[in-house]
Tab-separated table of C-alpha atoms in Angstrom:
chain	number	residue	atom	x	y	z
A	21	MET	CA	36.398	35.358	-8.107
A	22	SER	CA	33.802	32.256	-8.729
A	23	GLU	CA	34.136	30.009	-11.273
A	24	ARG	CA	31.838	30.570	-14.558
A	25	ARG	CA	28.427	28.454	-14.581
A	26	ALA	CA	28.535	25.382	-17.193
A	27	THR	CA	26.013	26.223	-20.406
A	28	ALA	CA	24.563	23.972	-22.566
A	29	THR	CA	27.253	24.883	-25.089
A	30	ASP	CA	29.671	23.163	-22.598
A	31	VAL	CA	27.531	20.109	-22.285
A	32	ALA	CA	26.826	19.461	-25.523
A	33	ARG	CA	30.732	20.138	-26.957
A	34	ARG	CA	31.942	17.205	-23.863
A	35	ALA	CA	28.916	15.229	-25.093
A	36	GLY	CA	29.471	15.432	-28.434
A	37	VAL	CA	26.253	16.396	-29.434
A	38	SER	CA	23.929	19.563	-30.480
A	39	GLN	CA	22.884	21.861	-28.152
A	40	SER	CA	19.565	21.134	-29.271
A	41	ALA	CA	20.051	17.621	-28.183
A	42	VAL	CA	20.899	19.355	-24.984
A	43	SER	CA	17.696	20.825	-24.682
A	44	ARG	CA	16.026	17.910	-25.413
A	45	VAL	CA	17.248	15.985	-22.118
A	46	PHE	CA	16.279	18.562	-19.776
A	47	THR	CA	12.985	19.104	-21.581
A	48	PRO	CA	10.316	16.925	-19.715
A	49	GLY	CA	8.099	14.974	-22.782
A	50	ALA	CA	10.901	15.432	-25.357
A	51	SER	CA	12.042	12.741	-27.492
A	52	VAL	CA	15.669	11.546	-27.043
A	53	SER	CA	17.362	8.203	-26.849
A	54	LYS	CA	18.628	6.398	-23.527
A	55	ALA	CA	22.011	7.024	-25.298
A	56	MET	CA	22.052	10.219	-25.667
A	57	ALA	CA	20.602	11.207	-22.363
A	58	ASP	CA	22.841	9.153	-20.467
A	59	ARG	CA	25.668	10.815	-22.276
A	60	VAL	CA	24.369	14.047	-22.010
A	61	ARG	CA	23.691	13.764	-18.743
A	62	LYS	CA	27.165	12.224	-17.640
A	63	ALA	CA	28.793	15.530	-19.036
A	64	ALA	CA	26.218	17.459	-17.328
A	65	ASP	CA	26.833	15.870	-13.753
A	66	GLU	CA	30.889	16.066	-14.752
A	67	LEU	CA	30.975	20.203	-15.449
A	68	GLY	CA	28.484	20.474	-12.499
A	69	TYR	CA	25.774	21.660	-15.152
A	70	ARG	CA	21.955	22.588	-14.256
A	71	PRO	CA	19.620	23.575	-16.610
A	72	ASN	CA	18.057	27.327	-16.283
A	73	VAL	CA	14.324	26.869	-15.671
A	74	LEU	CA	13.853	30.840	-15.361
A	75	ALA	CA	15.535	31.230	-18.762
A	76	ARG	CA	13.425	28.714	-20.284
A	77	SER	CA	9.965	29.663	-19.141
A	78	LEU	CA	10.585	33.251	-20.501
A	79	ILE	CA	11.557	31.487	-24.232
A	80	THR	CA	8.397	28.960	-23.965
A	81	GLY	CA	5.755	30.996	-22.149
A	82	ARG	CA	5.530	28.585	-19.343
A	83	THR	CA	6.619	27.611	-16.293
A	84	ARG	CA	6.113	24.202	-15.546
A	85	MET	CA	4.748	24.731	-12.254
A	86	VAL	CA	0.672	24.396	-10.855
A	87	GLY	CA	-0.476	25.595	-7.801
A	88	LEU	CA	-2.489	23.047	-5.450
A	89	VAL	CA	-5.234	25.106	-2.950
A	90	VAL	CA	-6.776	23.293	-0.618
A	91	GLY	CA	-8.778	24.474	2.393
A	92	TYR	CA	-9.451	21.749	4.879
A	93	LEU	CA	-6.126	19.851	5.837
A	94	GLU	CA	-8.050	18.565	9.242
A	95	ASN	CA	-10.299	16.420	7.006
A	96	PRO	CA	-7.794	13.220	6.594
A	97	PHE	CA	-8.781	12.699	2.849
A	98	TYR	CA	-7.078	15.831	1.445
A	99	PRO	CA	-3.274	15.272	2.716
A	100	ALA	CA	-3.730	11.777	1.000
A	101	ALA	CA	-4.968	13.365	-2.144
A	102	LEU	CA	-2.518	16.593	-2.151
A	103	GLU	CA	0.564	13.739	-2.134
A	104	ALA	CA	-1.041	11.829	-4.376
A	105	LEU	CA	-1.957	15.010	-6.888
A	106	SER	CA	1.608	16.132	-6.183
A	107	ALA	CA	3.276	12.736	-7.375
A	108	ALA	CA	1.103	12.557	-9.930
A	109	LEU	CA	2.400	16.007	-11.725
A	110	GLU	CA	5.724	15.684	-10.597
A	111	SER	CA	5.728	12.772	-12.876
A	112	ARG	CA	4.542	14.782	-15.763
A	113	GLY	CA	7.507	17.183	-15.580
A	114	TYR	CA	5.227	20.018	-13.386
A	115	HIS	CA	6.981	21.337	-9.949
A	116	ILE	CA	4.196	21.964	-7.370
A	117	LEU	CA	3.297	25.166	-5.281
A	118	VAL	CA	1.076	23.977	-2.220
A	119	PHE	CA	-1.003	26.639	-0.920
A	120	HIS	CA	-3.581	26.360	1.794
A	121	ALA	CA	-6.677	28.910	2.071
A	122	ALA	CA	-7.204	29.290	5.882
A	123	GLY	CA	-10.340	29.325	7.180
A	124	GLY	CA	-12.225	26.477	5.385
A	125	GLY	CA	-11.371	27.750	1.839
A	126	HIS	CA	-13.470	31.119	2.220
A	127	ALA	CA	-13.665	33.448	-0.664
A	128	GLY	CA	-11.372	36.124	0.801
A	129	ASP	CA	-8.823	33.941	1.597
A	130	VAL	CA	-8.987	31.827	-1.970
A	131	GLU	CA	-9.032	35.291	-3.326
A	132	ARG	CA	-5.455	36.063	-2.052
A	133	VAL	CA	-3.925	32.733	-2.336
A	134	VAL	CA	-4.875	32.766	-5.982
A	135	GLY	CA	-4.020	35.848	-6.698
A	136	GLU	CA	-0.761	34.461	-5.213
A	137	LEU	CA	-0.457	31.894	-7.073
A	138	MET	CA	-0.958	34.057	-10.387
A	139	ASP	CA	1.932	36.390	-9.796
A	140	TYR	CA	4.238	33.475	-9.986
A	141	GLN	CA	2.724	32.447	-13.495
A	142	VAL	CA	1.386	29.352	-12.947
A	143	ASP	CA	0.458	27.007	-15.817
A	144	GLY	CA	-2.228	25.665	-14.022
A	145	LEU	CA	-4.394	25.222	-10.946
A	146	VAL	CA	-5.945	22.546	-8.736
A	147	THR	CA	-8.691	23.720	-5.578
A	148	ALA	CA	-9.781	20.895	-3.083
A	149	SER	CA	-12.418	21.927	-1.468
A	150	VAL	CA	-12.557	25.254	-2.196
A	151	HIS	CA	-15.232	27.926	-3.401
A	152	LEU	CA	-14.638	30.010	-6.642
A	153	SER	CA	-16.628	32.962	-6.496
A	154	ASP	CA	-17.674	34.146	-10.220
A	155	GLU	CA	-15.067	37.294	-9.871
A	156	LEU	CA	-12.690	34.245	-9.598
A	157	VAL	CA	-13.483	32.284	-12.021
A	158	ALA	CA	-14.051	35.349	-14.269
A	159	ARG	CA	-10.376	36.484	-13.676
A	160	CYS	CA	-8.686	33.385	-14.390
A	161	ARG	CA	-10.789	32.607	-17.663
A	162	ALA	CA	-9.427	36.426	-18.484
A	163	ALA	CA	-5.777	35.156	-17.162
A	164	GLY	CA	-6.311	32.089	-19.693
A	165	LEU	CA	-5.237	30.011	-16.761
A	166	PRO	CA	-6.346	26.412	-16.523
A	167	VAL	CA	-8.525	25.593	-13.006
A	168	VAL	CA	-9.510	22.130	-12.121
A	169	LEU	CA	-11.663	21.722	-9.574
A	170	PHE	CA	-10.733	18.794	-7.693
A	171	ASN	CA	-13.516	16.680	-4.871
A	172	ARG	CA	-16.173	19.712	-5.696
A	173	GLY	CA	-17.819	21.131	-9.032
A	174	LEU	CA	-19.284	24.361	-9.910
A	175	PRO	CA	-21.904	23.759	-12.160
A	176	GLY	CA	-22.439	26.985	-14.800
A	177	SER	CA	-18.806	28.155	-13.857
A	178	GLY	CA	-17.525	26.170	-17.273
A	179	LEU	CA	-14.431	25.102	-15.636
A	180	SER	CA	-13.407	21.643	-14.955
A	181	SER	CA	-13.923	19.130	-12.702
A	182	VAL	CA	-13.372	15.273	-10.943
A	183	THR	CA	-15.946	14.443	-8.231
A	184	SER	CA	-16.809	10.750	-7.077
A	185	ALA	CA	-20.279	9.371	-8.174
A	186	ASN	CA	-21.732	11.589	-4.989
A	187	ARG	CA	-25.376	11.310	-5.641
A	188	ALA	CA	-24.804	7.715	-6.485
A	189	GLY	CA	-22.945	7.099	-3.517
A	190	GLY	CA	-25.496	8.841	-1.485
A	191	ALA	CA	-28.016	6.584	-3.114
A	192	ALA	CA	-26.043	3.264	-1.842
A	193	VAL	CA	-26.071	4.195	1.473
A	194	ALA	CA	-29.744	4.877	2.127
A	195	GLU	CA	-30.228	1.791	-0.553
A	196	PHE	CA	-28.324	-0.153	2.549
A	197	LEU	CA	-29.706	1.040	5.289
A	198	ILE	CA	-33.381	0.327	4.458
A	199	ALA	CA	-32.053	-3.366	3.152
A	200	GLY	CA	-30.321	-3.450	7.067
A	201	GLY	CA	-34.055	-2.559	8.266
A	202	HIS	CA	-33.581	0.470	9.627
A	203	GLU	CA	-36.774	2.469	10.349
A	204	ARG	CA	-35.881	6.333	11.376
A	205	ILE	CA	-32.834	6.990	8.878
A	206	ALA	CA	-31.078	10.331	10.019
A	207	HIS	CA	-28.631	12.343	8.058
A	208	ILE	CA	-25.806	14.917	8.951
A	209	SER	CA	-25.111	16.638	5.791
A	210	GLY	CA	-22.093	18.625	5.085
A	211	LEU	CA	-21.769	22.458	3.508
A	212	GLN	CA	-24.930	23.006	1.360
A	213	THR	CA	-22.733	25.857	-0.555
A	214	ALA	CA	-20.554	22.796	-1.571
A	215	SER	CA	-21.342	20.131	-4.381
A	216	THR	CA	-20.271	17.312	-2.062
A	217	GLY	CA	-22.591	18.090	0.535
A	218	VAL	CA	-25.565	19.180	-2.061
A	219	ASP	CA	-25.127	16.106	-4.186
A	220	ARG	CA	-24.405	13.476	-1.207
A	221	TRP	CA	-27.462	14.608	0.302
A	222	GLU	CA	-29.855	14.731	-2.827
A	223	GLY	CA	-28.694	11.070	-4.008
A	224	PHE	CA	-29.269	9.781	-0.470
A	225	ARG	CA	-32.648	11.435	-0.450
A	226	ALA	CA	-34.275	10.653	-3.923
A	227	ALA	CA	-33.414	6.781	-2.751
A	228	LEU	CA	-35.254	7.036	0.552
A	229	GLU	CA	-38.297	8.977	-1.273
A	230	ALA	CA	-37.630	5.977	-3.922
A	231	ALA	CA	-38.384	3.682	-1.149
A	232	GLY	CA	-41.523	5.045	0.309
A	233	ARG	CA	-39.551	6.527	2.883
A	234	GLY	CA	-38.321	10.243	4.458
A	235	VAL	CA	-35.197	11.352	6.439
A	236	HIS	CA	-36.242	11.053	10.402
A	237	ALA	CA	-33.891	13.548	10.858
A	238	LEU	CA	-31.599	16.335	9.244
A	239	ALA	CA	-29.030	18.463	10.583
A	240	ASP	CA	-25.915	20.643	8.810
A	241	GLY	CA	-22.767	19.377	9.930
A	242	GLY	CA	-21.147	21.661	7.996
A	243	PHE	CA	-18.315	19.299	7.316
A	244	ASP	CA	-17.005	20.123	10.999
A	245	ARG	CA	-15.955	17.482	13.183
A	246	GLU	CA	-17.255	19.102	16.431
A	247	ARG	CA	-20.671	20.062	14.848
A	248	ALA	CA	-21.790	17.073	13.533
A	249	ALA	CA	-20.811	15.587	17.084
A	250	ALA	CA	-23.081	18.089	18.576
A	251	ALA	CA	-26.012	17.265	16.349
A	252	ALA	CA	-25.596	13.711	16.686
A	253	ARG	CA	-25.830	13.787	20.696
A	254	ALA	CA	-29.148	16.419	19.834
A	255	MET	CA	-30.816	13.529	17.612
A	256	LEU	CA	-29.967	10.741	19.584
A	257	SER	CA	-31.146	12.775	23.228
A	258	GLY	CA	-34.880	13.120	21.326
A	259	PRO	CA	-37.463	11.109	21.976
A	260	GLU	CA	-37.579	9.314	18.734
A	261	PRO	CA	-33.662	8.576	18.132
A	262	PRO	CA	-33.017	7.418	14.798
A	263	ASP	CA	-31.551	3.920	13.987
A	264	ALA	CA	-29.422	4.882	11.506
A	265	ILE	CA	-27.442	8.259	10.988
A	266	PHE	CA	-25.975	8.884	7.375
A	267	VAL	CA	-23.088	11.533	7.915
A	268	ALA	CA	-21.533	13.116	4.695
A	269	ASN	CA	-17.961	12.848	5.175
A	270	ASP	CA	-15.897	10.631	7.353
A	271	HIS	CA	-14.137	13.180	9.209
A	272	MET	CA	-17.479	14.174	10.765
A	273	ALA	CA	-18.554	10.280	10.695
A	274	LEU	CA	-15.417	9.573	13.139
A	275	GLY	CA	-16.365	12.455	15.644
A	276	VAL	CA	-19.880	11.107	15.549
A	277	LEU	CA	-18.588	7.582	16.561
A	278	ASP	CA	-16.324	9.010	19.199
A	279	GLU	CA	-19.507	11.187	20.302
A	280	VAL	CA	-21.979	8.196	20.513
A	281	ARG	CA	-19.777	5.191	21.155
A	282	HIS	CA	-17.519	6.694	24.855
A	283	ALA	CA	-19.365	9.951	25.719
A	284	MET	CA	-23.275	8.934	25.405
A	285	GLY	CA	-22.399	4.962	25.455
A	286	ILE	CA	-24.596	4.190	22.589
A	287	ASP	CA	-24.318	0.739	21.254
A	288	VAL	CA	-22.792	1.267	17.543
A	289	PRO	CA	-24.356	-0.739	15.354
A	290	GLY	CA	-26.894	-2.296	18.558
A	291	ALA	CA	-28.940	0.821	18.989
A	292	VAL	CA	-27.706	3.000	15.797
A	293	SER	CA	-25.968	2.392	12.963
A	294	VAL	CA	-23.341	5.049	11.852
A	295	VAL	CA	-21.972	5.330	8.099
A	296	GLY	CA	-19.618	7.694	6.192
A	297	TYR	CA	-18.402	9.041	2.560
A	298	ASP	CA	-14.730	9.180	1.695
A	299	ASP	CA	-12.717	6.006	3.457
A	300	VAL	CA	-9.919	7.695	4.725
A	301	PRO	CA	-7.388	5.441	6.660
A	302	PRO	CA	-8.485	5.687	9.946
A	303	ALA	CA	-11.840	4.376	9.137
A	304	ALA	CA	-10.625	1.046	8.764
A	305	TRP	CA	-8.978	0.962	12.300
A	306	LYS	CA	-10.560	-1.351	14.544
A	307	ALA	CA	-11.246	2.042	17.321
A	308	TYR	CA	-13.797	2.956	14.142
A	309	ASP	CA	-14.346	0.605	11.766
A	310	LEU	CA	-16.510	2.417	9.739
A	311	THR	CA	-18.608	1.769	7.453
A	312	THR	CA	-18.269	4.102	4.193
A	313	VAL	CA	-18.377	5.090	0.796
A	314	ARG	CA	-14.598	5.264	-0.728
A	315	GLN	CA	-13.905	7.717	-3.476
A	316	PRO	CA	-11.507	6.337	-5.637
A	317	VAL	CA	-8.445	8.748	-5.145
A	318	ASP	CA	-6.043	7.011	-7.525
A	319	ARG	CA	-8.320	7.402	-10.567
A	320	MET	CA	-9.496	11.018	-9.613
A	321	VAL	CA	-6.028	12.054	-9.080
A	322	THR	CA	-5.534	10.422	-12.581
A	323	ALA	CA	-8.212	12.000	-14.194
A	324	ALA	CA	-7.250	15.272	-13.171
A	325	VAL	CA	-4.336	15.314	-13.743
A	326	GLU	CA	-4.908	14.113	-17.596
A	327	ILE	CA	-7.510	17.048	-17.997
A	328	LEU	CA	-5.172	19.884	-16.191
A	329	VAL	CA	-2.618	18.278	-18.401
A	330	ALA	CA	-4.331	18.507	-21.948
A	331	GLU	CA	-5.898	21.962	-20.824
A	332	ILE	CA	-2.426	23.454	-20.529
A	333	GLU	CA	-0.210	21.469	-22.983
A	334	ARG	CA	-3.166	20.799	-26.006
A	335	GLY	CA	-5.345	23.978	-25.374
A	336	GLN	CA	-8.330	21.052	-24.854
A	337	PRO	CA	-11.377	23.548	-23.731
A	338	PRO	CA	-12.196	23.559	-20.267
A	339	GLY	CA	-15.322	23.015	-18.365
A	340	ARG	CA	-15.026	18.744	-18.494
A	341	VAL	CA	-17.225	17.685	-16.041
A	342	THR	CA	-15.146	13.898	-14.917
A	343	GLU	CA	-17.215	11.522	-12.329
A	344	VAL	CA	-15.735	8.677	-11.078
A	345	ALA	CA	-18.031	5.808	-9.463
A	346	ALA	CA	-17.801	4.908	-5.824
A	347	GLU	CA	-17.944	2.138	-3.669
A	348	LEU	CA	-19.717	1.066	-0.832
A	349	VAL	CA	-17.341	-0.789	1.970
A	350	VAL	CA	-18.959	-2.717	4.384
A	351	ARG	CA	-17.337	-2.699	7.868
A	352	GLY	CA	-18.387	-2.733	11.324
A	353	SER	CA	-20.602	0.294	12.762
A	354	ALA	CA	-23.614	-0.703	10.795
A	355	ARG	CA	-26.217	-2.996	11.160
A	356	LYS	CA	-25.333	-5.312	7.937
A	357	PRO	CA	-28.716	-7.037	5.526
A	358	GLU	CA	-29.190	-10.396	5.964
A	359	ASN	CA	-27.306	-10.950	2.357
A	360	VAL	CA	-24.086	-9.104	3.216
A	361	ILE	CA	-21.245	-11.024	4.785
């Protein structure tokens, strides 16, 4: 017969402390002195004790688990963001369950994934690049489940969200291209059912109009690399090709650069400038050298985690909409205005 598992009472007896002190030591965020924590953990190690997380969740009503749902892992922005989100949540004492909503985060698969996460009794949910239906929003609200949307907003849903300042970012691209002397400025947009795609386009369009300009050509890239490359080929094969293309994210923009430079043999930025959005790691590679708008992932992650933890632990009301300022990063894929080094 196997030996009996050590209990918190056993650890308390060996460490010479109360059982409540043992509980505090193994409760993330609880107040306890370093000397006390060291003594309790030493006794726990000697006895082979591990706290029973399941039993604690039954007592507290919290599992200290957070679900992360992502729809577009092929976009290099999201693996980096998920890694940062996981690390930030774990540092606050939460365990992470990561679910991939296949098919680009479409409604049916998102319904299934979120349902499974709710079965795990997660304390909160972070979604990245997925669409939540009205029915699913209502279901989460009825369950009292805190939800934070990351890199996507859902106006009117009452859910908290964290994005970069997408309209301002799109506007900055338009102003940069106009200052660079471009005359035929085109746009390959992201999904028009996603706030990120809509806001980047609207900010870009508004800045062009403010300068007395219009978009030369427009195509819906759907945040899909191959679709964006095909759109660029069609634009540049026409009788009046654009001399600049703003592509709504780097995942598409890198595909556009491959198509334009290598498949079509067109000089970038000599014949056409290309600008993206996100600043994913490959954007800085010499092979791409992509001018883009940098989404400040670390600040976005910090904001998302702060909001989620506040809703879980302090009952902060949902619906907080946070936009983090983005920054235009000038590299070699776009012609530079004279006053830009």
